[in-house]
XYZ file of C-alpha atoms in Angstrom:
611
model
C 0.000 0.000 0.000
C 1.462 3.527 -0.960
C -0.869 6.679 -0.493
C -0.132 10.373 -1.571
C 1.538 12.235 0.907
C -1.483 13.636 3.811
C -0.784 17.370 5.364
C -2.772 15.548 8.006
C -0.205 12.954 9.512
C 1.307 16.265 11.101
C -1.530 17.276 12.964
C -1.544 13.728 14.279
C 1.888 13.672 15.580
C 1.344 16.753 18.140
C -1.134 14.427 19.514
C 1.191 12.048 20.914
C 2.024 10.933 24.448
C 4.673 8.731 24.932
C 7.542 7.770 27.194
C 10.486 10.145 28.799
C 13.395 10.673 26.611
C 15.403 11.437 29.169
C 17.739 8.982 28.984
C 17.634 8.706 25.296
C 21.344 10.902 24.072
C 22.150 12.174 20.687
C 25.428 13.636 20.942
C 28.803 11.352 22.252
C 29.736 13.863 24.202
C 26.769 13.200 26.168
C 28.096 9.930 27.696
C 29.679 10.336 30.848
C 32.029 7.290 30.726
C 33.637 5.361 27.820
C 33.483 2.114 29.310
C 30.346 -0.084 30.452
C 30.029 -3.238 31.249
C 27.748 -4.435 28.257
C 27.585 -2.761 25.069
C 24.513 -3.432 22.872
C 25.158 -2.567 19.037
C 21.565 -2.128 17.897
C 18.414 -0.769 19.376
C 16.176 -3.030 17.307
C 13.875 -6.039 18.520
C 15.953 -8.323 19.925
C 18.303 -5.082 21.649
C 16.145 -3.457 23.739
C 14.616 -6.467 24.819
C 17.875 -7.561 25.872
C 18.576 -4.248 27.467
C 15.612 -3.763 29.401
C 16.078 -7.465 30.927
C 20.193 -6.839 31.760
C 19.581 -3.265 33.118
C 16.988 -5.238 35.769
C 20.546 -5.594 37.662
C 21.395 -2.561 39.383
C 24.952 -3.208 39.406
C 25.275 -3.315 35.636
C 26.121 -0.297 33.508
C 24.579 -0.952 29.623
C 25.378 1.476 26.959
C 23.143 0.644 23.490
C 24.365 2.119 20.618
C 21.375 2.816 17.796
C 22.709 3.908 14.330
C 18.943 5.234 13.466
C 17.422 8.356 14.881
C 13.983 8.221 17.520
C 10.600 7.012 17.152
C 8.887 9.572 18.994
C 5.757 11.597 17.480
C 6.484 9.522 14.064
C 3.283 9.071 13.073
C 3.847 6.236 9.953
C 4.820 4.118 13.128
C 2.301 4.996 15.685
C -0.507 3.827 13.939
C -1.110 0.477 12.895
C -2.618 0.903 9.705
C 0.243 3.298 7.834
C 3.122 0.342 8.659
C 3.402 0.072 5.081
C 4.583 3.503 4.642
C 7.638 3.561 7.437
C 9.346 2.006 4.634
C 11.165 1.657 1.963
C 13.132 4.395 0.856
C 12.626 6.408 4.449
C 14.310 8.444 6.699
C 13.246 4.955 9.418
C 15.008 2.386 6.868
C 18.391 1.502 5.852
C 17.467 1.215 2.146
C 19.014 -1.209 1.130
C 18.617 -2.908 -2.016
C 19.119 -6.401 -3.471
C 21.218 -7.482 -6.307
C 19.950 -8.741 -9.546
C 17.673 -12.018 -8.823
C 17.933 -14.941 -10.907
C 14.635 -16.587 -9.548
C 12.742 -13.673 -10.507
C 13.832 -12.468 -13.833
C 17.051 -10.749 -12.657
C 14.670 -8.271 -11.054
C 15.982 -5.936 -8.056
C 13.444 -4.827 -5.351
C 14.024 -3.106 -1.980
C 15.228 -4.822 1.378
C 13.337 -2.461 4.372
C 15.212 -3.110 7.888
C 13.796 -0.554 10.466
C 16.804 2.416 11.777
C 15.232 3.757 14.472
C 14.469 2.846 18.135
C 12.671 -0.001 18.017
C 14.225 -1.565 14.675
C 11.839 -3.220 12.636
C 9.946 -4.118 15.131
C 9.336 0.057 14.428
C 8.590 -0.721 11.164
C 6.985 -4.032 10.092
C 3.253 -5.253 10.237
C 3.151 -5.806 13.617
C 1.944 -9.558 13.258
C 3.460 -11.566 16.567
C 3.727 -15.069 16.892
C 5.958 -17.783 18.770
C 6.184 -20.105 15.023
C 5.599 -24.055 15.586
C 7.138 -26.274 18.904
C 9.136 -28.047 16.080
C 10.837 -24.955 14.901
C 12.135 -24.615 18.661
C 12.784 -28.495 18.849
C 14.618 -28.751 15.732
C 16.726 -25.552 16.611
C 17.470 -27.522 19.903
C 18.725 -30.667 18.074
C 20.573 -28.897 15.365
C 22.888 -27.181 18.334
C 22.784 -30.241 20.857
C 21.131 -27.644 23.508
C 17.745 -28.803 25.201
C 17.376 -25.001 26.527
C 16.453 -23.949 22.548
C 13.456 -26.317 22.972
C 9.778 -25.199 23.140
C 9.632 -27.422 26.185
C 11.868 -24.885 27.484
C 11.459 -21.142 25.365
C 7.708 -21.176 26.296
C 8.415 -20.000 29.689
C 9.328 -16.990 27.966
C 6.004 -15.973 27.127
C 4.817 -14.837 30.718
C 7.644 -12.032 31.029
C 7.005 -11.303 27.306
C 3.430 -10.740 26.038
C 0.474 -8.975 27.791
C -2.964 -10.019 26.016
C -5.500 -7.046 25.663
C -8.171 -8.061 26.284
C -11.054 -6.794 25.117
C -9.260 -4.914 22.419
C -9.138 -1.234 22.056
C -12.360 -1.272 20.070
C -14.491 -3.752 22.769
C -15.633 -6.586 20.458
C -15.907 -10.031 21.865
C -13.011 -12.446 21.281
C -14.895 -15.214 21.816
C -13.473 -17.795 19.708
C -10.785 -15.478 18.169
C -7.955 -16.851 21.009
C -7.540 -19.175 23.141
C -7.333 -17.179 26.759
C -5.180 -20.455 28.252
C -2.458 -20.386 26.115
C -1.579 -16.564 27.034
C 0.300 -14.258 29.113
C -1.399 -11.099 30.534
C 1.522 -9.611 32.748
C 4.529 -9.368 30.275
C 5.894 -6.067 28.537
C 4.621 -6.370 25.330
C 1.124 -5.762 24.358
C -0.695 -7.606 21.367
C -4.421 -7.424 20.491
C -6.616 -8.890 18.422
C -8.243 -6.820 15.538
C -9.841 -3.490 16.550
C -11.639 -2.753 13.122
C -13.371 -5.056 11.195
C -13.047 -5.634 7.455
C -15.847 -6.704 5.498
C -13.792 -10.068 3.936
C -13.947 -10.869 7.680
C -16.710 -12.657 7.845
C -16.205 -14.042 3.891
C -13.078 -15.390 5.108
C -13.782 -17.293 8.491
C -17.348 -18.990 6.435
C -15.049 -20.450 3.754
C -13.242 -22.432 6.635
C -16.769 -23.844 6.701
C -16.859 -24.739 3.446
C -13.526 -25.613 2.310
C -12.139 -28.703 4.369
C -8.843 -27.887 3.192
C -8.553 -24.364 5.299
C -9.882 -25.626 8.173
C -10.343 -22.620 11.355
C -8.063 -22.726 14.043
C -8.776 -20.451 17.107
C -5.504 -19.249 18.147
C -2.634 -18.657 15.512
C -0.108 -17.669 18.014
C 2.277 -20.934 18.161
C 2.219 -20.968 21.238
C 0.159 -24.114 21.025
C 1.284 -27.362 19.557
C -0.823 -26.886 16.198
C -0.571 -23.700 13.927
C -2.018 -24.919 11.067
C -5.252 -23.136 9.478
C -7.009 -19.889 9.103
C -7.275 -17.571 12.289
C -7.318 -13.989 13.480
C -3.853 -12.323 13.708
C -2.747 -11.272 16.679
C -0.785 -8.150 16.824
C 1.564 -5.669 18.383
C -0.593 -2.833 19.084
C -2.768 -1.402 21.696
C -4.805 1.400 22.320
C -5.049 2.300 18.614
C -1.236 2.426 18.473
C 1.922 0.274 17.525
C 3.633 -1.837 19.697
C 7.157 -1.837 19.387
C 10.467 -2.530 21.784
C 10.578 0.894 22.129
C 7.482 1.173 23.488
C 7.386 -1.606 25.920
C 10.674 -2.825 26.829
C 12.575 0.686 26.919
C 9.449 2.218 27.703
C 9.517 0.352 30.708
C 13.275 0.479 31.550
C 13.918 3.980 30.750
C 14.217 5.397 34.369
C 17.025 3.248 35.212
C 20.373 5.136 36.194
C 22.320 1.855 34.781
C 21.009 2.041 30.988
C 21.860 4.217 28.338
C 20.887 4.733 24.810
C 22.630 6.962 22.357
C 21.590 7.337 18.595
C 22.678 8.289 15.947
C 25.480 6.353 16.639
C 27.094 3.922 13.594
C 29.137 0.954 14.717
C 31.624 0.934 11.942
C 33.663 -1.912 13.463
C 34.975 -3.704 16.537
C 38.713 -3.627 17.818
C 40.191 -7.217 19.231
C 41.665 -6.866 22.667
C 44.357 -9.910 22.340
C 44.128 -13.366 22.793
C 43.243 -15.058 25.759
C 43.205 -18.843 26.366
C 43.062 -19.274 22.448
C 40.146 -16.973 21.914
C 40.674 -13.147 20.607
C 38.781 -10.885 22.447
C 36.577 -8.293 21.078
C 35.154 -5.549 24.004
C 35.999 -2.320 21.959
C 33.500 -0.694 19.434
C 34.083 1.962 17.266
C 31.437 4.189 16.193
C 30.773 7.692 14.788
C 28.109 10.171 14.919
C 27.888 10.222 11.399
C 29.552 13.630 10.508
C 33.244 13.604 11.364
C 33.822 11.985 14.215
C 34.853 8.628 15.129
C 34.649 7.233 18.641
C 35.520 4.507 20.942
C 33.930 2.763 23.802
C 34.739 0.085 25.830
C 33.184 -3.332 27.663
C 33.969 -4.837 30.384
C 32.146 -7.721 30.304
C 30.900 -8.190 26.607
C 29.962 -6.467 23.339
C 26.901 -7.971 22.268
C 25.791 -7.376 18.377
C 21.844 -7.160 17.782
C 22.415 -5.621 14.365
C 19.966 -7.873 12.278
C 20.728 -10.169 9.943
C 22.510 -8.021 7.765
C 23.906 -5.430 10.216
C 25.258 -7.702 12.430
C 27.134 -9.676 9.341
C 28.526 -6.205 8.177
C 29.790 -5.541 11.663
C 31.855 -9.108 11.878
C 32.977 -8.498 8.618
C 34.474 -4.903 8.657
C 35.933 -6.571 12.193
C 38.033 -8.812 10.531
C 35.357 -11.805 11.341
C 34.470 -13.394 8.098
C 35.541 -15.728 5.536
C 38.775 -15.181 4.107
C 37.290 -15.349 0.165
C 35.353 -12.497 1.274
C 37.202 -10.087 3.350
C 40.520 -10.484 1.537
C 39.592 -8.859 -1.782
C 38.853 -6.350 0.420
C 41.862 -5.619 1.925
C 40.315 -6.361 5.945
C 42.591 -8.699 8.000
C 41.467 -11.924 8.908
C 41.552 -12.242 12.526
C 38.722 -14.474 13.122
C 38.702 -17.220 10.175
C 34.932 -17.767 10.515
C 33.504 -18.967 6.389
C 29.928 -18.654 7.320
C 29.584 -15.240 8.132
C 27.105 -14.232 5.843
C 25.944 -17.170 4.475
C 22.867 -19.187 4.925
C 20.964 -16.051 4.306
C 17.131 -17.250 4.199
C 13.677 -14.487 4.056
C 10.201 -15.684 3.048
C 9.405 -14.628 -0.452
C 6.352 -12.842 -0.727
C 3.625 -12.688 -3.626
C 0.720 -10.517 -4.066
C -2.348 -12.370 -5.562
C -4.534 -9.432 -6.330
C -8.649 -9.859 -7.661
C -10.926 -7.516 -8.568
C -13.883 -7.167 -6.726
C -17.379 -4.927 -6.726
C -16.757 -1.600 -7.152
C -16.563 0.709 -3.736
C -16.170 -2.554 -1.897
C -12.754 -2.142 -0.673
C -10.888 0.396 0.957
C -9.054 1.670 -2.442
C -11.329 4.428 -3.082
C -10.313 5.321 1.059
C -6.483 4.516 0.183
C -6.208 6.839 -3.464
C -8.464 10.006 -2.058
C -6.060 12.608 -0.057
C -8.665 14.246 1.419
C -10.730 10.974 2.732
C -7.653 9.504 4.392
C -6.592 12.521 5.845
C -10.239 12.372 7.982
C -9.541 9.043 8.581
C -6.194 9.530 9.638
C -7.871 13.135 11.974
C -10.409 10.438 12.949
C -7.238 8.394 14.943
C -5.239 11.130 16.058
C -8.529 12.240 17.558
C -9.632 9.014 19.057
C -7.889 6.027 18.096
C -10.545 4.577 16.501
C -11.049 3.560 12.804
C -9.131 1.554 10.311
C -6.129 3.504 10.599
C -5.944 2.211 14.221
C -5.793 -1.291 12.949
C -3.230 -3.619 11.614
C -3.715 -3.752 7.830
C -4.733 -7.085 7.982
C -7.249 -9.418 10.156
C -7.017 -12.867 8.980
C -4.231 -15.570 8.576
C -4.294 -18.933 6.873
C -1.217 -21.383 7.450
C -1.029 -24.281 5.248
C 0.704 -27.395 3.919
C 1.740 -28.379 0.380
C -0.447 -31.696 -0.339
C 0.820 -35.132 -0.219
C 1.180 -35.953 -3.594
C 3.388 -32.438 -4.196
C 5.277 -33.146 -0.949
C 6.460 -36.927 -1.569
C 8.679 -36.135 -4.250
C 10.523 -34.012 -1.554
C 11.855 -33.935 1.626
C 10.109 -32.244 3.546
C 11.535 -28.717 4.761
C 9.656 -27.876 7.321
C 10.300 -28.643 10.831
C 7.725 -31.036 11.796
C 4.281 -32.177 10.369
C 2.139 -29.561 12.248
C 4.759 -26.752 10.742
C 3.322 -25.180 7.661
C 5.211 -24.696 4.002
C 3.064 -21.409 2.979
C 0.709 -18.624 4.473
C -2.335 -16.922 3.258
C -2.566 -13.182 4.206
C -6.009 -11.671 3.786
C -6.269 -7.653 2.624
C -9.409 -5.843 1.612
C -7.946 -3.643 -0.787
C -4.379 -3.312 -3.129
C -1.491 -4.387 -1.072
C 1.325 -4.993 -2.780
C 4.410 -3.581 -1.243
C 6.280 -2.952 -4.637
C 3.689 -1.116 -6.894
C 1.078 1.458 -5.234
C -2.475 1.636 -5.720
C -3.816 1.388 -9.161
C -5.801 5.241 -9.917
C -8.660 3.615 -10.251
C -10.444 0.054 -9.703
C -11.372 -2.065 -6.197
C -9.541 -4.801 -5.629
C -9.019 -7.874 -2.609
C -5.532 -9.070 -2.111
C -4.297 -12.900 -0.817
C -0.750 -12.533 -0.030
C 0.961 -16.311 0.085
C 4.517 -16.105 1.995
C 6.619 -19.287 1.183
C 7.708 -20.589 4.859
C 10.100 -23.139 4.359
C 12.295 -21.795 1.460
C 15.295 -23.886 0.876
C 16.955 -21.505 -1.225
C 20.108 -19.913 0.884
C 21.566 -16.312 -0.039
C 24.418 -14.310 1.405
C 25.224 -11.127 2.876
C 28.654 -9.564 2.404
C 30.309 -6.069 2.439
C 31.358 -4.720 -0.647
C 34.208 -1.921 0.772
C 36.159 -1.840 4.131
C 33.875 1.237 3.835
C 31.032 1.019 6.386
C 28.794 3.289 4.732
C 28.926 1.281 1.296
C 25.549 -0.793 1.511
C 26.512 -4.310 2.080
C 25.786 -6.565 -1.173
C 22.634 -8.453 -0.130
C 21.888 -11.346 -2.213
C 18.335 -13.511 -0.672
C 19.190 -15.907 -3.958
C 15.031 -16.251 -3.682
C 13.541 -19.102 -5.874
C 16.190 -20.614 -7.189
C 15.540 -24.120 -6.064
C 12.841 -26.884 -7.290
C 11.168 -26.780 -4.063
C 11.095 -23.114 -3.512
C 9.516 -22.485 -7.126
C 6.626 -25.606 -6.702
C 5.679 -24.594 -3.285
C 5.196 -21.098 -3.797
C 3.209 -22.229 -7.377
C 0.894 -24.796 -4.718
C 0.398 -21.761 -2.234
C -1.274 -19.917 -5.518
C -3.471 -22.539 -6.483
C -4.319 -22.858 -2.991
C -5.155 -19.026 -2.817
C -7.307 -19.423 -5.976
C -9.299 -21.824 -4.567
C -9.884 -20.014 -1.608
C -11.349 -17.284 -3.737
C -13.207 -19.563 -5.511
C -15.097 -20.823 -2.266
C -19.289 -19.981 -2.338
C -18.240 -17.261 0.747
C -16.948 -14.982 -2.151
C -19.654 -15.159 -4.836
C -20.697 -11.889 -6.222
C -18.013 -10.182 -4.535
C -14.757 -11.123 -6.484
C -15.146 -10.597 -9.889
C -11.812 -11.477 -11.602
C -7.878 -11.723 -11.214
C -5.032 -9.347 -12.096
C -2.359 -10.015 -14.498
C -1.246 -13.551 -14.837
C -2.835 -14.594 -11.547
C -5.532 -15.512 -14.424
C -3.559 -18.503 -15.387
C -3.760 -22.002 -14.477
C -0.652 -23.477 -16.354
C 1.938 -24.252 -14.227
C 4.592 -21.413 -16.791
C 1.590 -19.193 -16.357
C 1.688 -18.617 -12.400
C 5.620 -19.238 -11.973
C 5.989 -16.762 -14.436
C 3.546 -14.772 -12.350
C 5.808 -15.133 -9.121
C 8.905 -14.445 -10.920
C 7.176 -11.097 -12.418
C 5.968 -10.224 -8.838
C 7.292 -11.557 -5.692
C 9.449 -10.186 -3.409
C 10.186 -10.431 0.119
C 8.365 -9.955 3.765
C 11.387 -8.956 5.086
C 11.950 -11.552 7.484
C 15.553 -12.158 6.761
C 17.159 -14.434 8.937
C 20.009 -16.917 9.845
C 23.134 -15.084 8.412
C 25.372 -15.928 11.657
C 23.566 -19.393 12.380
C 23.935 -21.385 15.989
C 25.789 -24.567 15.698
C 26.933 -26.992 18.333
C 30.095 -26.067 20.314
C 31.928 -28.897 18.377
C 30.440 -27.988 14.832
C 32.569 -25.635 12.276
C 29.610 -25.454 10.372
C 28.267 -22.475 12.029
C 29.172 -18.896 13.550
C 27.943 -18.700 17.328
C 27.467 -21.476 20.049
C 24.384 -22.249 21.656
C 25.034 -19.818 24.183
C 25.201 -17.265 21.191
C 29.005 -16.567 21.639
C 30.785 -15.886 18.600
C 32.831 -18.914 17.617
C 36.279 -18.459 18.158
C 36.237 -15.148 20.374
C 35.423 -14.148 23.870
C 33.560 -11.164 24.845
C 31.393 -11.022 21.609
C 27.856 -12.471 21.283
C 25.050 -12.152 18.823
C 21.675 -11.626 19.910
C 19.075 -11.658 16.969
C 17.279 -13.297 14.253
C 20.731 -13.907 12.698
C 21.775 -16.645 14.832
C 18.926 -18.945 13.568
C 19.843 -21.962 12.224
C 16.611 -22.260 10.004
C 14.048 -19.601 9.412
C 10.718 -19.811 11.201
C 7.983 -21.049 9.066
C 6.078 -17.744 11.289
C 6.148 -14.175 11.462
C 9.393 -13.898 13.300
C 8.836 -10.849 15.320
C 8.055 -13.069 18.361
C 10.801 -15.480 17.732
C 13.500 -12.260 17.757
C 12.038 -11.290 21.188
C 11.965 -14.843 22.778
C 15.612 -15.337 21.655
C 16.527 -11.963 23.593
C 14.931 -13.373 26.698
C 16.584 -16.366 26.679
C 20.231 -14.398 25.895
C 19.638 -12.597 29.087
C 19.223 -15.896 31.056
C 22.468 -17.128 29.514
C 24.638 -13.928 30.228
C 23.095 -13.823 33.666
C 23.857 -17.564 34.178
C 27.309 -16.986 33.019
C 27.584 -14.094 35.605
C 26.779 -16.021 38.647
C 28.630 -18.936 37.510
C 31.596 -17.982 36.677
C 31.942 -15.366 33.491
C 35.735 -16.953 31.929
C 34.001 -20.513 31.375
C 32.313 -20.653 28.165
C 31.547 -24.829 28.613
C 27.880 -26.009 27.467
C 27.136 -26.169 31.627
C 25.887 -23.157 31.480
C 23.152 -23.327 28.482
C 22.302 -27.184 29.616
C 21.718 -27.270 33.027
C 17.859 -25.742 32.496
């Protein structure tokens, strides 16, 4: 969804009131020490989180170090409905862009990662879930550690998520949840739906009709099954986002012990010698942007919550890497570590767009200036109407069938772990093109959830403002191309249920075809990505090579340096990862303060096994 620019987002953003930014600094020479006992590099979804939970110890001093700017009074991130707008191509995004892409006709398309407080959890769609208990349990047998097991991360949920319930706009959830399986004390609100769409209804009667999509009260994860259609459950409250800015910092922001400073670019960390065969890494250098470079100091660790791609070009310009790549380059191997960067996986994304009645969408909202800026007066007023909802209500997960699968094996993590996801809109939403000038239109999104197509992430210059080269390598295997044909079909029939008589009336571009060429070349043409890149600095065991951190997310091969965030994923969850990146920062802050209290030098599986 892209919209003309509104007058009327600024008289909105006066209308704020949100946390103290007292402690929030945006000069260097603000700090009042150079040397703190943890260092975050990131104030993103996993950082904060992380921050908030370390700072609980009074004794600690935490400095986090955010290379984007504040969230405050923005109002494309306060409300819900305008997420698609905080990027790409932003002041809030690192615009980025990826190379050439073979799977989709050598096309290019943008990469949004949110650079401001909060990260992207500032700047995505707000959707929250946990992903399957065999995405935990595989990640637990991949690194030989129990503690990455469902059995175990689900305890993470009370601290993390408080339910709202009833949401903002007072409807009755019966059905929509399942009130057992959730926490109401944690720091993080999510809600159910606070405006209804009028596919609502058409959508939840299909599972009625169609046996295939059958309904499934509570999408979350957090359960053992995830598979079928269900209402989304979000990060937001009170008409507004919910973001780690918002709730974690929001919470920890009186505390003497934690600082945050933005506008402040980690260009690279300096190794502190070798001790007992490891090379320390507990000074980061950073600049302000303009002209000057600084340096500050750990005393405990540095711990990188970049994201999947900023934490990769941190290693990197820090002499952490694979030889083959920082050579070239002229950067000094000190850490020989070849999988930096590699095992790059995101969910590709593809817009399946129909036409239906005319005036029966929002588009005719979405193109007209002056009607969304009353809707968007309407929020800043009260918080109520679409804008103060997530842009979409309804979720499908889903398997390939049998007879597609059993040519395969199967990538997904377990049998109750879906291969593709059906995202409901009531109007144009495709990230890449804006809305059509005229025309109504209903949109199925289908996200491929177990890609097995790997990319990389790499710098291009010892230069740390050169964009990194990002390739996601999307479609490029048999499996990838198939499944993301099936979750088409499966999308078409969908549409094709009684529910949506006399309300869709056709398809958009090649969406009309039903050759197999026909709707790959329609993916090819069209998809892109969710942004839910993950796994560039994968967990392995502490034995295994084949990775870049240990279960206890240390960074293999050093001491003092670990990596908290979506990048130390072995295999991407077949989910919206947003929850995923929070429950891994809970966990971290377990292991550091495990480490603490038994004995900070010994880095031996003890300490991540003895749950």
């Amino acid at each position: 969804m892209k919209t003309a620019p509104l007058p009327a987002l600024l008289v909105a953003s006066a209308l704020f009131i949100g946390r103290s930014l007292s402690i929030i600094l945006t000069d260097p020479a603000q700090l009042k020490t150079t040397t703190y006992d943890y260092i975050i590099v990131g104030a993103g979804t996993s950082g904060l989180a992380l921050a908030a939970r370390l700072s609980e110890d009074t004794e600690l001093n935490i400095l986090v170090l955010e290379a984007g700017v504040s969230d405050a009074n923005v109002v494309s991130v306060m409300a819900p409905f305008l997420a698609p707008t905080v990027t790409p191509y932003t002041a809030y995004d690192w615009n980025y862009t990826v190379i050439p892409q073979a799977g989709m006709d050598n096309r290019t398309y943008p990469y949004p990662r949110g650079r401001l407080l909060g990260g992207t959890s500032s700047a995505n769609y707000m959707v929250h879930q946990y992903g399957s208990n065999d995405n935990w349990d595989r990640m637990a047998k991949v690194t030989g550690d129990p503690g990455w097991a469902w059995n175990n991360m689900k305890r993470y949920v009370l601290p993390h998520e408080k339910f709202v319930i009833p949401p903002h706009d007072g409807h009755n959830t019966t059905d929509q949840f399942s009130p057992d399986l959730h926490s109401y004390i944690g720091d993080v609100d999510i809600s159910l739906y606070v405006h209804s769409q009028n596919i609502d209804a058409r959508v939840i009667e299909t599972t009625r009709q169609l046996k295939e999509f059958p309904y499934n009260e509570d999408i979350s994860g957090i359960a053992t099954d995830l598979l079928g259609v269900g209402w989304a459950q979000s990060t937001m409250t009170q008409g507004a986002r919910v973001s780690s800015s918002t709730s974690y910092l929001s919470i920890a922001n009186t505390r003497p012990n934690l600082t945050i400073l933005i506008n402040a670019m980690v260009t690279k960390l300096i190794n502190t010698g070798m001790s007992g065969g490891l090379m320390g890494f507990q000074r980061v250098q950073f600049t302000d942007g303009l002209t000057k470079t600084y340096i500050v100091e750990s005393t405990k660790e540095v711990i990188l919550s970049a994201g999947a791609i900023g934490t990769v070009q941190i290693l990197q310009l820090s002499g952490i890497g694979d030889p083959a790549d920082l050579n070239p380059l002229g950067i000094s191997v000190i850490v020989d570590s070849p999988r930096v960067g590699k095992n790059l996986q995101d969910h590709p994304l593809l817009p399946n767009i129909f036409t239906v009645e005319d005036g029966a969408s929002l588009d005719h909202i979405l193109r007209n200036q002056s009607a969304m800026g009353e809707a968007i007066n309407e929020w800043a007023v009260n918080r109520t109407g679409f804008i103060s909802n997530n842009v979409v209500n309804n979720l499908a997960f889903a398997r390939v069938k049998p007879e597609v699968l059993e040519k395969y094996v199967d990538p997904a993590a377990g049998k109750l772990s879906p291969h593709y996801e059906l995202i409901f809109a009531n109007y144009w939403l495709n990230p890449a093109e804006p809305v059509p000038p005229t025309g109504s239109y209903f949109t199925i999104l289908t996200a491929l959830l177990t890609p097995t197509s790997r990319g990389t992430v790499k710098i291009k210059s010892s230069n740390p403002f050169d964009a990194p080269i990002i390739d996601p390598n999307m479609l490029t295997t048999e499996w990838d191309v198939n499944a993301l044909r099936e979750s088409v079909r499966a999308a078409k029939r969908f549409a094709a249920a009684p529910a949506w008589d006399g309300y869709i009336t056709g398809a958009v571009g090649k969406l009309f075809s039903e050759t197999t060429s026909g709707l790959d070349a329609h993916a090819r043409e069209i998809a892109s990505t969710i942004f839910h890149p993950t796994s560039t600095a994968s967990m392995s065991s502490y034995s295994s090579k084949n990775g870049v951190v240990n279960p206890d997310l240390t960074v293999k091969g050093t001491y003092g340096l670990r990596v908290v965030d979506l990048s130390v994923l072995p295999y991407i969850p077949s989910c919206h990862p947003q929850g995923p990146a929070y429950m891994i920062a809970e966990r971290a802050a377990d292991l550091i303060k495990i480490m603490r209290a038994d004995g900070p030098d010994d880095l031996s599986p003890q300490y991540v096994l003895h749950y």
